[in-house]
Short mmCIF file of C-alpha atoms in Angstrom, two decimals:
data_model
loop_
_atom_site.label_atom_id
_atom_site.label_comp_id
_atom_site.label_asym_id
_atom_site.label_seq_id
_atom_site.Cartn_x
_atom_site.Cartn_y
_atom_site.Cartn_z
CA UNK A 1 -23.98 -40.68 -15.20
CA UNK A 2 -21.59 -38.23 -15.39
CA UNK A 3 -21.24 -36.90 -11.81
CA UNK A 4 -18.77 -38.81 -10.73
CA UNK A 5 -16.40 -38.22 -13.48
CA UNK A 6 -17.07 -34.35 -13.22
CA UNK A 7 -16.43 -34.59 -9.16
CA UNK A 8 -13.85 -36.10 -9.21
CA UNK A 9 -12.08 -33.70 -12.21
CA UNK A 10 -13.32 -30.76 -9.77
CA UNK A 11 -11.61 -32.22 -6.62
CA UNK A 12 -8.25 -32.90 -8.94
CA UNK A 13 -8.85 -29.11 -10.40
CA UNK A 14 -8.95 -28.05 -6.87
CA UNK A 15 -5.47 -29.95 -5.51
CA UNK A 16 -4.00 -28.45 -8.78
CA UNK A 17 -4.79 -24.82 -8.05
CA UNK A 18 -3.60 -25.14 -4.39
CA UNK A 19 -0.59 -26.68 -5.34
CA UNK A 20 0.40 -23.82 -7.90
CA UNK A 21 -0.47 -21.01 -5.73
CA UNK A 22 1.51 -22.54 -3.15
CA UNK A 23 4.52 -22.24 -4.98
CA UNK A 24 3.71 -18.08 -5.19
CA UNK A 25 2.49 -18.41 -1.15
CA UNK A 26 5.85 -19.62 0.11
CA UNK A 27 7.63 -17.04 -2.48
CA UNK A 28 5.86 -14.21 -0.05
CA UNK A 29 5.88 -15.76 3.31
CA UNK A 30 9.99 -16.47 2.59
CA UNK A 31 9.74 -12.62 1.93
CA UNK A 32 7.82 -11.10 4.28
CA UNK A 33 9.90 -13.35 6.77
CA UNK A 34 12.95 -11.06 5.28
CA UNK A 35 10.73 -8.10 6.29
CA UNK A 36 10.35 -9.68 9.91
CA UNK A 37 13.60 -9.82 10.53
CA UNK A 38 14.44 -5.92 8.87
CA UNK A 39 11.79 -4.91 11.34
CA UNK A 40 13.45 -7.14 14.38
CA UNK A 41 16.41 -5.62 13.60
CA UNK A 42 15.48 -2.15 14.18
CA UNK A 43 13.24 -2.84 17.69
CA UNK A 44 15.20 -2.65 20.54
CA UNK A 45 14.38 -5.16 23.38
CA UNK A 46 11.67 -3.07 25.12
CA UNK A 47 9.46 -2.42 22.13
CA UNK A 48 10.76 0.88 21.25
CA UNK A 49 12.90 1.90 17.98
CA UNK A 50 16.58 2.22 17.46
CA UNK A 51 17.89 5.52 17.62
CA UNK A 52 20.04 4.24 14.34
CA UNK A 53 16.28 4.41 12.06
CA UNK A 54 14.53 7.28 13.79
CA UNK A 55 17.31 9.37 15.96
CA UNK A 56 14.50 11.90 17.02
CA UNK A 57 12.78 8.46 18.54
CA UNK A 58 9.39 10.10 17.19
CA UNK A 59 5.78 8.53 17.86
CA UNK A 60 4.80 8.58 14.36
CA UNK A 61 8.20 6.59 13.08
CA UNK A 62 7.91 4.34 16.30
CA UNK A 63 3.70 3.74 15.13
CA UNK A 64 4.81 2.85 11.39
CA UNK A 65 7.23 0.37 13.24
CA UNK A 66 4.43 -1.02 14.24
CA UNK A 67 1.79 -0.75 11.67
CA UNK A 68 4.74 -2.83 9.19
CA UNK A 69 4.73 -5.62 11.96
CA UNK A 70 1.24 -5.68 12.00
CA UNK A 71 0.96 -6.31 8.20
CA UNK A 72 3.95 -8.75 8.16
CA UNK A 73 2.01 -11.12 11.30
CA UNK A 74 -1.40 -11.17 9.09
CA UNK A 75 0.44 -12.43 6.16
CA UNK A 76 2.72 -14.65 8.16
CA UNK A 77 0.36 -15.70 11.17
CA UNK A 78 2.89 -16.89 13.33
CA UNK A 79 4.61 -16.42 16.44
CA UNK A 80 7.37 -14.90 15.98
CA UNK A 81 5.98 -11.61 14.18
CA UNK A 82 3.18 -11.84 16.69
CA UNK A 83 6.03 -11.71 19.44
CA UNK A 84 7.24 -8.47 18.05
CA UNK A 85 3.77 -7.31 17.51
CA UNK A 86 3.14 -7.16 21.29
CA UNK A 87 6.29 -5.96 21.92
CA UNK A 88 6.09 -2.61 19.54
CA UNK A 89 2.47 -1.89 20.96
CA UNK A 90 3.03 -2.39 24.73
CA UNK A 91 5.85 0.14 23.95
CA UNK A 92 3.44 2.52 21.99
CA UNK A 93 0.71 2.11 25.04
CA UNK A 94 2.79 3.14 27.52
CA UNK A 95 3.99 6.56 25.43
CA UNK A 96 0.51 7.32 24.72
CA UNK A 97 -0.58 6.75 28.15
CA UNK A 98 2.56 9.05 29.87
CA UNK A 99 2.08 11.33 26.90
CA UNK A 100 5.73 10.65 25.33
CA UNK A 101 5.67 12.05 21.78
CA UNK A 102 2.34 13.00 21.82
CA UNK A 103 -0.47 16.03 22.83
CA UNK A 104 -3.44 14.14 23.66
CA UNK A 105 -5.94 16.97 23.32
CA UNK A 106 -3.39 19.32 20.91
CA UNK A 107 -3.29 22.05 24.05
CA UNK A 108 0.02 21.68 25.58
CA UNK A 109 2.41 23.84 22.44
CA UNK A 110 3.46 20.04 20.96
CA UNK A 111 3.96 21.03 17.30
CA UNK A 112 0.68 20.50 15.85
CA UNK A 113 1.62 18.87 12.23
CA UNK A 114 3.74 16.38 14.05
CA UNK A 115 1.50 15.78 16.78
CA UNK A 116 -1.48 15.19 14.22
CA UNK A 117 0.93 12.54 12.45
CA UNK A 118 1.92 10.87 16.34
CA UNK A 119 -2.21 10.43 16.15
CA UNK A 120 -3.21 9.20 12.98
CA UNK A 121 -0.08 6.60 12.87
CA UNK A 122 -0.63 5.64 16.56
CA UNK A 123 -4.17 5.41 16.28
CA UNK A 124 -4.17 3.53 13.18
CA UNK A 125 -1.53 0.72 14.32
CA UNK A 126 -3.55 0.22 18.05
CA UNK A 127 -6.42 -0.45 15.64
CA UNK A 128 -4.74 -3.16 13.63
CA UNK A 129 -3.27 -4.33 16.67
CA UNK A 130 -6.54 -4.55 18.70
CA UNK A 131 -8.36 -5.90 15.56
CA UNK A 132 -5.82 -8.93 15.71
CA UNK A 133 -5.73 -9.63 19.04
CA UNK A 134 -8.14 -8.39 20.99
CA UNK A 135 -5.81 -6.65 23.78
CA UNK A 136 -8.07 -4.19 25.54
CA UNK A 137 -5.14 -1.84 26.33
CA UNK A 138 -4.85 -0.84 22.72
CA UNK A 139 -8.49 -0.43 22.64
CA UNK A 140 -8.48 1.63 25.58
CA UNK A 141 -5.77 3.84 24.02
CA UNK A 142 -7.10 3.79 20.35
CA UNK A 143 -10.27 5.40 21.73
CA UNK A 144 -8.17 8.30 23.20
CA UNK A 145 -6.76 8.98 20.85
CA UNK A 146 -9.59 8.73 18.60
CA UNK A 147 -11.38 11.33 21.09
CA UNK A 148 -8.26 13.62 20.97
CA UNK A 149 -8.60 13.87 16.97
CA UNK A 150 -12.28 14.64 17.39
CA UNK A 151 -11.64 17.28 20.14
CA UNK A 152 -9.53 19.18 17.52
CA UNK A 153 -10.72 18.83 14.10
CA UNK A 154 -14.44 17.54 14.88
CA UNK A 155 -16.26 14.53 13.53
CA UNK A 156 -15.19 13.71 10.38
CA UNK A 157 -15.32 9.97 9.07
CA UNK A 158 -12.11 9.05 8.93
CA UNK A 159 -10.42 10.82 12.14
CA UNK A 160 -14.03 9.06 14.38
CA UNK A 161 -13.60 6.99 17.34
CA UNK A 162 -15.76 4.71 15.01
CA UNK A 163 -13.87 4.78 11.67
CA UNK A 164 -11.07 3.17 13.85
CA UNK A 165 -13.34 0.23 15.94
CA UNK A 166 -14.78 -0.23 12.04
CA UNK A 167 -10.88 -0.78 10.57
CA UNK A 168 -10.17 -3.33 13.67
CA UNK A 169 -13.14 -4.99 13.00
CA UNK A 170 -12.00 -5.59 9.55
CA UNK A 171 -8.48 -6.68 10.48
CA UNK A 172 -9.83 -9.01 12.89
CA UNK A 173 -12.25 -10.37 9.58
CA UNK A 174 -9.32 -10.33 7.43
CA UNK A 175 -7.49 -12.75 9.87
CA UNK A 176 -10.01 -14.84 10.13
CA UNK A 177 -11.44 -13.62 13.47
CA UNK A 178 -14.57 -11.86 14.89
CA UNK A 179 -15.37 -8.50 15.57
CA UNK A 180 -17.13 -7.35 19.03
CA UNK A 181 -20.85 -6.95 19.14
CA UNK A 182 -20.38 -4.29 21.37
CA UNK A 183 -17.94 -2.32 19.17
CA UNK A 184 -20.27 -2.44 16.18
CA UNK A 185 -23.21 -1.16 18.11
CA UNK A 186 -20.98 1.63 18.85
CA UNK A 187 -20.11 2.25 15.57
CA UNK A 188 -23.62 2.41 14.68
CA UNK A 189 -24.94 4.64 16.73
CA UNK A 190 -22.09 7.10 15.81
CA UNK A 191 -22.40 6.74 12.29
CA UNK A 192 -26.30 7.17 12.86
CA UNK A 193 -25.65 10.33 15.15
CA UNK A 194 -23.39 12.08 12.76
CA UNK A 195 -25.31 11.48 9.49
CA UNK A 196 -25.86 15.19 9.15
CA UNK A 197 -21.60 15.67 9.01
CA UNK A 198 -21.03 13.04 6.97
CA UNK A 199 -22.85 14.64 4.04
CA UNK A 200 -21.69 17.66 4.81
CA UNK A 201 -18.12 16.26 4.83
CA UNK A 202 -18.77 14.56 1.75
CA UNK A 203 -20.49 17.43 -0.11
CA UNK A 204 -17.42 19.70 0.33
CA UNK A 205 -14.65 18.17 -1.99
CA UNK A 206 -13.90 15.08 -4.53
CA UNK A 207 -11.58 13.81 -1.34
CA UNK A 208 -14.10 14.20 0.87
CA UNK A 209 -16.49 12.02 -1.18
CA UNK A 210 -14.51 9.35 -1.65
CA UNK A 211 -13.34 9.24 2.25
CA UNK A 212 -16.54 9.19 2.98
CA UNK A 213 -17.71 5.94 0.62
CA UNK A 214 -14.69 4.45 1.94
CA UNK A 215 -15.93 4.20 5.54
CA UNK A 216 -19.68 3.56 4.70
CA UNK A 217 -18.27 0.97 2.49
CA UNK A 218 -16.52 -0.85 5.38
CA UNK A 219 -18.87 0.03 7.92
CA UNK A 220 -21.77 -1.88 6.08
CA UNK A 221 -19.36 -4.98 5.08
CA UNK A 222 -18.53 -5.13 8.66
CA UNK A 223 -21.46 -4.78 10.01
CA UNK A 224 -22.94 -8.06 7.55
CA UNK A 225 -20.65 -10.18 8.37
CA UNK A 226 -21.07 -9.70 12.19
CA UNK A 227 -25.01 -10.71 10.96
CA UNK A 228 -26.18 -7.55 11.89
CA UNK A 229 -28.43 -5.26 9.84
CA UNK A 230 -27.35 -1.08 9.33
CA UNK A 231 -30.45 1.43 9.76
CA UNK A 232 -31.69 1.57 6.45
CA UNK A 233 -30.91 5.33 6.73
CA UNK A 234 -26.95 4.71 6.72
CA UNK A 235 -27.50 1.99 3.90
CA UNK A 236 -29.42 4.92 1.52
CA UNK A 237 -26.81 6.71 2.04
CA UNK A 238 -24.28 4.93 1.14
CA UNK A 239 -26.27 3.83 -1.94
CA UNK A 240 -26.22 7.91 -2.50
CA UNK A 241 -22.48 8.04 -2.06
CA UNK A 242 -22.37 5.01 -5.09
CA UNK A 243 -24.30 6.50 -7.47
CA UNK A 244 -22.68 10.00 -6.94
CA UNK A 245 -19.05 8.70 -7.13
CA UNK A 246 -20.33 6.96 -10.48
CA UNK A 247 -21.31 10.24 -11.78
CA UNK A 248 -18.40 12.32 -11.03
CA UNK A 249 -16.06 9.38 -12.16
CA UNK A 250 -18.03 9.49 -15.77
CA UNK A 251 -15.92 12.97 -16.27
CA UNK A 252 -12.55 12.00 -14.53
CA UNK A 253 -9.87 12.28 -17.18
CA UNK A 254 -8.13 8.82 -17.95
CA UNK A 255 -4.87 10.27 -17.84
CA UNK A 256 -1.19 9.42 -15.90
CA UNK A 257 -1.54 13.21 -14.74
CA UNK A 258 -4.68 12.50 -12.93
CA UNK A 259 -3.64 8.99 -11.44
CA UNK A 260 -3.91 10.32 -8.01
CA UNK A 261 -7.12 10.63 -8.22
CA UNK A 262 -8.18 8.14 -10.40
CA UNK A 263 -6.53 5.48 -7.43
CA UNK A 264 -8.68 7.20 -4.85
CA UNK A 265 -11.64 6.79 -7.17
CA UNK A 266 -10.90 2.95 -7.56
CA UNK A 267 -10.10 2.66 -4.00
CA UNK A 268 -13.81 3.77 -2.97
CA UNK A 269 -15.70 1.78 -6.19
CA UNK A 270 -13.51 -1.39 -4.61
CA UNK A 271 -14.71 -1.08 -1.04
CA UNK A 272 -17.95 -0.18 -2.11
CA UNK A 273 -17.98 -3.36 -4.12
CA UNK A 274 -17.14 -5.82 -1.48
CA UNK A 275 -20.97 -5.16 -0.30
CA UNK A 276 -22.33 -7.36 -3.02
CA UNK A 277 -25.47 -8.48 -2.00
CA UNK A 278 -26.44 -4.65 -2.81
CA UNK A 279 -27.27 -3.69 -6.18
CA UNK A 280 -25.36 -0.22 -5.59
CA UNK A 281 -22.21 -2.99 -4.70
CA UNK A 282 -22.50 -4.69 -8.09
CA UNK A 283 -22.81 -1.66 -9.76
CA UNK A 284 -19.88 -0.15 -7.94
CA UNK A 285 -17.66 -3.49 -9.10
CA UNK A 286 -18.27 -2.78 -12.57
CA UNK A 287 -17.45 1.23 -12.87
CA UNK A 288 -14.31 -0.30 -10.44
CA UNK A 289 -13.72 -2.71 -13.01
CA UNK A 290 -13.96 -0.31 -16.19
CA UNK A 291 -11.23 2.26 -13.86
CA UNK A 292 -9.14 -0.50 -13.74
CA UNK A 293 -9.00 -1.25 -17.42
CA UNK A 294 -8.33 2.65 -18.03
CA UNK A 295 -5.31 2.67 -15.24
CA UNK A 296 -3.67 -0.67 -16.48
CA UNK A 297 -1.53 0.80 -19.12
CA UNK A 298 -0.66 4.09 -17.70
CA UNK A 299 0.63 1.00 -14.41
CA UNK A 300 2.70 -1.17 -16.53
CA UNK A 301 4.29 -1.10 -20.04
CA UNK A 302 4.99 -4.89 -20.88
CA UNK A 303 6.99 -6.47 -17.54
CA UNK A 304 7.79 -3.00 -16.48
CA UNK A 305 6.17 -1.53 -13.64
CA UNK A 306 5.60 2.60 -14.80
CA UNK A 307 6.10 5.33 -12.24
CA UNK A 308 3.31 7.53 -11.77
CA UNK A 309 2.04 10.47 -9.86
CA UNK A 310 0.71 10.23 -5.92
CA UNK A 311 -0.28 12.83 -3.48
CA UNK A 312 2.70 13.85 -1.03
CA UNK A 313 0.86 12.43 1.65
CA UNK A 314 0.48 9.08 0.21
CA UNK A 315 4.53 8.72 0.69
CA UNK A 316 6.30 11.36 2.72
CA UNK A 317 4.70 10.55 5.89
CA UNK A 318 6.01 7.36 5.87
CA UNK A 319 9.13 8.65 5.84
CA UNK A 320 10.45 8.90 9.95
CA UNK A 321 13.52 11.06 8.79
CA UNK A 322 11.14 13.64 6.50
CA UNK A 323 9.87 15.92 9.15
CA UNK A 324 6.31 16.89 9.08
CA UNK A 325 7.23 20.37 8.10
CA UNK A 326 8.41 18.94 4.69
CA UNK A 327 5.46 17.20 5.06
CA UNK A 328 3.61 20.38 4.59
CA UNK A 329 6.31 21.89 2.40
CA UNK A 330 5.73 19.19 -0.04
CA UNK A 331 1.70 19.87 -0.03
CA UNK A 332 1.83 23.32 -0.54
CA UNK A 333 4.23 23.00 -3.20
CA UNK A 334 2.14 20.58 -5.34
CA UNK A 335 5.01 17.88 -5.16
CA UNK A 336 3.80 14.44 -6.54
CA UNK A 337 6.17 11.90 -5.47
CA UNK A 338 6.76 9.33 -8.02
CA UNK A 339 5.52 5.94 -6.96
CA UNK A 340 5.20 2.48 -8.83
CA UNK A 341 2.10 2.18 -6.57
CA UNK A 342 1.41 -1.13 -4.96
CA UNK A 343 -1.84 0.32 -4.23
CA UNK A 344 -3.32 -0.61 -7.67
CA UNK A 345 -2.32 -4.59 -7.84
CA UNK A 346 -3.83 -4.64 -4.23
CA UNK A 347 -7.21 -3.11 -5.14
CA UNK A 348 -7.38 -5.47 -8.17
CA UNK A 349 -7.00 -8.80 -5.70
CA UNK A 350 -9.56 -7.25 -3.73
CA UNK A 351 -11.76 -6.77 -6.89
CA UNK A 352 -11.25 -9.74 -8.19
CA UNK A 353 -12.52 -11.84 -5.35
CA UNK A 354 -15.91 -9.72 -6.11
CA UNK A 355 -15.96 -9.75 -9.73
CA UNK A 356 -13.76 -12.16 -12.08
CA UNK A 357 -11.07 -9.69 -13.65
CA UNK A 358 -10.35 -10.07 -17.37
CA UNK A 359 -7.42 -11.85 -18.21
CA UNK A 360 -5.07 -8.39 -18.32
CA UNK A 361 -5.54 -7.24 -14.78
CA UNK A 362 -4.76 -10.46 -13.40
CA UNK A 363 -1.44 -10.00 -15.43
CA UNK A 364 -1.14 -7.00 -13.63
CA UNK A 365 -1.46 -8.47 -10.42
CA UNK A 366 1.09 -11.25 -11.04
CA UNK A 367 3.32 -9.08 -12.84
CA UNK A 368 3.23 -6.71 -9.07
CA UNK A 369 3.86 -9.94 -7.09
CA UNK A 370 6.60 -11.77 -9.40
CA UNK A 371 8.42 -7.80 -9.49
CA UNK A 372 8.05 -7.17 -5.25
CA UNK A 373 8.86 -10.63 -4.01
CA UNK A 374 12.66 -10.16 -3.77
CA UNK A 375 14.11 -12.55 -1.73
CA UNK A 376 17.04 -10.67 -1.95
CA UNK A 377 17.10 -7.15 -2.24
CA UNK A 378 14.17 -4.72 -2.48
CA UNK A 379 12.31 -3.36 -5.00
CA UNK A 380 12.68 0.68 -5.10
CA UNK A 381 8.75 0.99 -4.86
CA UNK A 382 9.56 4.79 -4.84
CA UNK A 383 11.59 6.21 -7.26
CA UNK A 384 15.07 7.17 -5.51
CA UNK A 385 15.96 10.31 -3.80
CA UNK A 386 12.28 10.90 -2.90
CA UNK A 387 12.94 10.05 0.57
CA UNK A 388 15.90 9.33 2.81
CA UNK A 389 14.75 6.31 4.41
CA UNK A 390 14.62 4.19 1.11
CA UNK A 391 14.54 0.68 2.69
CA UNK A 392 11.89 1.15 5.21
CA UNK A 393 9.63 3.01 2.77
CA UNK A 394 9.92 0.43 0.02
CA UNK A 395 9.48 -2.60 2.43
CA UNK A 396 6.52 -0.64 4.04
CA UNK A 397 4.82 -0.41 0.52
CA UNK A 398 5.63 -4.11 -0.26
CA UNK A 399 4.71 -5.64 2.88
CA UNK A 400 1.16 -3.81 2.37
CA UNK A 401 0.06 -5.49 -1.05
CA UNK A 402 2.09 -8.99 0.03
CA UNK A 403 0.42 -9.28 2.85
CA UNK A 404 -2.83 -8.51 1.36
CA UNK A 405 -2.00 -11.39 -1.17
CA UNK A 406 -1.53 -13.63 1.39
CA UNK A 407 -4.97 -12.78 3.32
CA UNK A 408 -6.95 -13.38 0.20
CA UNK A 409 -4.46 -16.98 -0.62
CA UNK A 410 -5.83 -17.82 2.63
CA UNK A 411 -9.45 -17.31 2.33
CA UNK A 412 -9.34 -18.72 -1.04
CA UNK A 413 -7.79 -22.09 0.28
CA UNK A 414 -10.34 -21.98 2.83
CA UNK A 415 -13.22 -21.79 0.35
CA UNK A 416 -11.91 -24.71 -1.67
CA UNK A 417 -11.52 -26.56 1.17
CA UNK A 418 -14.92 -26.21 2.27
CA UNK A 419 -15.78 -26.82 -1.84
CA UNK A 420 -13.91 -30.45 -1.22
CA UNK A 421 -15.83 -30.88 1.92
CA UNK A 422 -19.01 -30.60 0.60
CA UNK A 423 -18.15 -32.21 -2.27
CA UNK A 424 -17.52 -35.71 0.18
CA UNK A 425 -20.77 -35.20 2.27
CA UNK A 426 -22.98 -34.86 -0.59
CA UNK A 427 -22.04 -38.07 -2.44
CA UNK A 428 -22.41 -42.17 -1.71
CA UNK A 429 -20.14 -43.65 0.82
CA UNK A 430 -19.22 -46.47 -1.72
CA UNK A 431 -18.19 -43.18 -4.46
CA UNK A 432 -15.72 -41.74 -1.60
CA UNK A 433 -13.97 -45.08 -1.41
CA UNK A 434 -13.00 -44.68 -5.18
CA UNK A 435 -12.89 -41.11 -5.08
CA UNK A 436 -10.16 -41.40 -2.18
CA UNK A 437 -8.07 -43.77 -3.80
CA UNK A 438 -7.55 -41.22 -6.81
CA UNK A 439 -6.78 -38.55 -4.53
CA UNK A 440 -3.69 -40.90 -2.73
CA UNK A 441 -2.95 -41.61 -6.46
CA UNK A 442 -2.64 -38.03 -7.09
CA UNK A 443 -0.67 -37.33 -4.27
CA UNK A 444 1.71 -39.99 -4.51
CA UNK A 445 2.43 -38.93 -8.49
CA UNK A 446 3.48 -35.29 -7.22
CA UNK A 447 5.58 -36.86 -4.43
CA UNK A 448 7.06 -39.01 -7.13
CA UNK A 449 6.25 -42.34 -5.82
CA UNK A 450 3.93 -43.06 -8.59
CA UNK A 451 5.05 -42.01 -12.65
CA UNK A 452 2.48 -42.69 -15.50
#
């Protein structure tokens, strides 16, 4: 007898939730849409960049171009960013393909630190690009350069020709596509091939075991929701990967000093969780979970959003005016950038569509998306005078965890939708008719046709 009553609270729950976080969803398109038109305004009419942003016209400032158009179209998912989307990468195909700011193969004197930076950028946008819409070109010339990177440093997980079909695959899932059977065959077979240098890539350093769960992580999440099944052999070892990154992250100081690698940690555990219908998933959600609680108030102190400790290489690359030199300089030196890292908010909204957060890291992420969604202005992600192009670097970092936001807004919607669906299908005909009229009620009292 009380079904109905409890249905129809659930349906009115439901139109409730949409309707407040579409007051935060329009907040974030209306900003990204500023971002759109930053990034417009620095794309000259054949795809390329304005000498203005990037006078040396580099490969690796003309790729993060791209790779910031590429996140602002899978918030947005319209045309307009999608316009410029095909613009920037026709552009980038045609330099890789004549060779114009790059060394495919890293044998004709191009300065190898740059040219390594042309290739991961480059690669990494054609994968995003070809994960969203499907444009063999990009595929063509993501595998090149995929094979170039393994020519000179060897297989390693995350320079492979597969680590990059595996990350368009997952763009493609995150906008609500499909991957290609074909690519994820691939993928397998390589990751099967090159189990052998994947533990002994993993086995050398803390970086190299977190890389390394990072990849199997998305490989396997991937790879189940194409409905295919990874050789049990790659799944053990994953599992492996898991339980050793638990262990190591039982004796990782809490600290601010060690935030860089406590984010990588929580980065991996994350990933790793998204596999959920594994018990090493659920078990990776809750050590994620328990980092997360340690890292929220070194993050934030009350509404403020704390500076902290990165790697060099987590911000100076995107930088098109820091040469990769500094690059280098900045590595060897032991310089850690100071960052209000966006990275941390996004990995929570990941994790929290795994596992339900507690009540303070969904603070956290609110407290990230109420600070970065500026309609005016932007918020100095990095702390000033780290690098010289402020604006791009700060709207990079923003547009990653808005966009992100946005993704999971969407899938969310999506679920409740299909919720409210069911929800009609599953009860009496004569119940809808009732059921119906409540929801026009409901509608017409937020319109303000109707007051009670």
């Amino acid at each position: 007898m009380y079904a109905r009553p409890v249905l129809v609270l659930i349906v009115l729950l439901v139109l409730s939730s949409v309707q407040a976080q579409e007051i935060d969803v329009q907040l974030v398109k209306d900003v990204l849409g500023d971002d759109l038109r930053y990034a417009r305004s620095i794309v000259t009419p054949d795809g390329r960049i304005s000498p203005g942003f990037d006078p040396s016209g580099s490969l690796r400032g003309h790729a993060l171009v791209g790779i910031m158009v590429a996140k602002i179209h899978l918030g947005l998912k319209d045309p307009e960013s999608l316009v410029l989307l095909n613009r920037v990468a026709a552009a980038v195909n045609s330099r890789i393909e004549s060779e114009d700011g790059v060394d495919l193969g890293f044998d004709s004197g191009f300065p190898e630190p740059e040219n390594y930076f042309a290739h991961v950028f480059a690669v990494n946008f054609l994968s995003m690009h070809y994960g969203l819409t499907k444009y063999g070109r990009s595929r063509a010339n993501m595998l090149k350069l995929g094979e170039s990177l393994e020519k000179r440093f060897g297989w390693v997980p995350y320079l492979s020709k597969a680590s990059f079909l595996v990350h368009a695959s997952r763009i493609s899932y995150v906008s609500g596509g499909t991957s290609v059977s074909d690519d994820l065959e691939m993928v397998l077979n390589d990751f099967t091939e090159h189990f052998v240098d994947i533990v002994d890539f993993s086995t050398k350093s803390f970086d190299g075991l977190t890389e390394s769960l990072y990849h199997l992580s998305l490989l396997l999440n991937v790879v189940d929701k194409a409905g295919l099944t990874a050789p049990v052999e790659l799944q053990a070892l994953w599992a492996v990967h898991v339980d050793r990154m638990m262990n190591q992250t039982a004796s990782l100081s809490k600290s601010p000093e060690n935030y860089s690698r406590l984010i990588r940690t929580l980065t991996a555990l994350t990933y790793a969780a998204e596999n959920s219908d594994y018990t090493a998933g659920a078990l990776a959600a809750e050590q994620a979970v328990a980092i997360a609680q340690a890292v929220s108030p070194m993050w934030r102190s009350g509404d403020r959003i704390l500076y902290l400790p990165v790697s060099p290489l987590d911000v100076y690359p995107l930088d098109p005016l820091t040469s990769s030199e500094a690059v280098l300089n900045a590595v060897r030196e032991g310089r850690l950038p100071m960052v209000a890292d966006l990275r941390f908010p996004s990995l929570l909204m990941m994790l929290d569509g795994v596992k339900p957060l507690p009540p303070e890291l969904k603070t956290d992420i609110a407290l990230a998306v109420g600070k970065v969604a500026l309609k005016n202005g932007v918020y100095p992600v990095v702390e000033k005078g780290i690098v010289q192009s402020d604006e791009f670097v700060n709207r990079f970092m923003r547009v990653n965890m808005l966009s992100e936001f946005l993704a999971i807004q969407y899938e969310l919607t999506f679920r409740q939708r299909n919720m409210v669906a069911e929800i009609f299908f599953d009860i009496h005909p004569s119940f809808l008719v009732s059921l119906t009229a409540l929801l026009v009620i409901a509608f017409m009292h937020r319109a303000g046709l109707l007051r009670w």
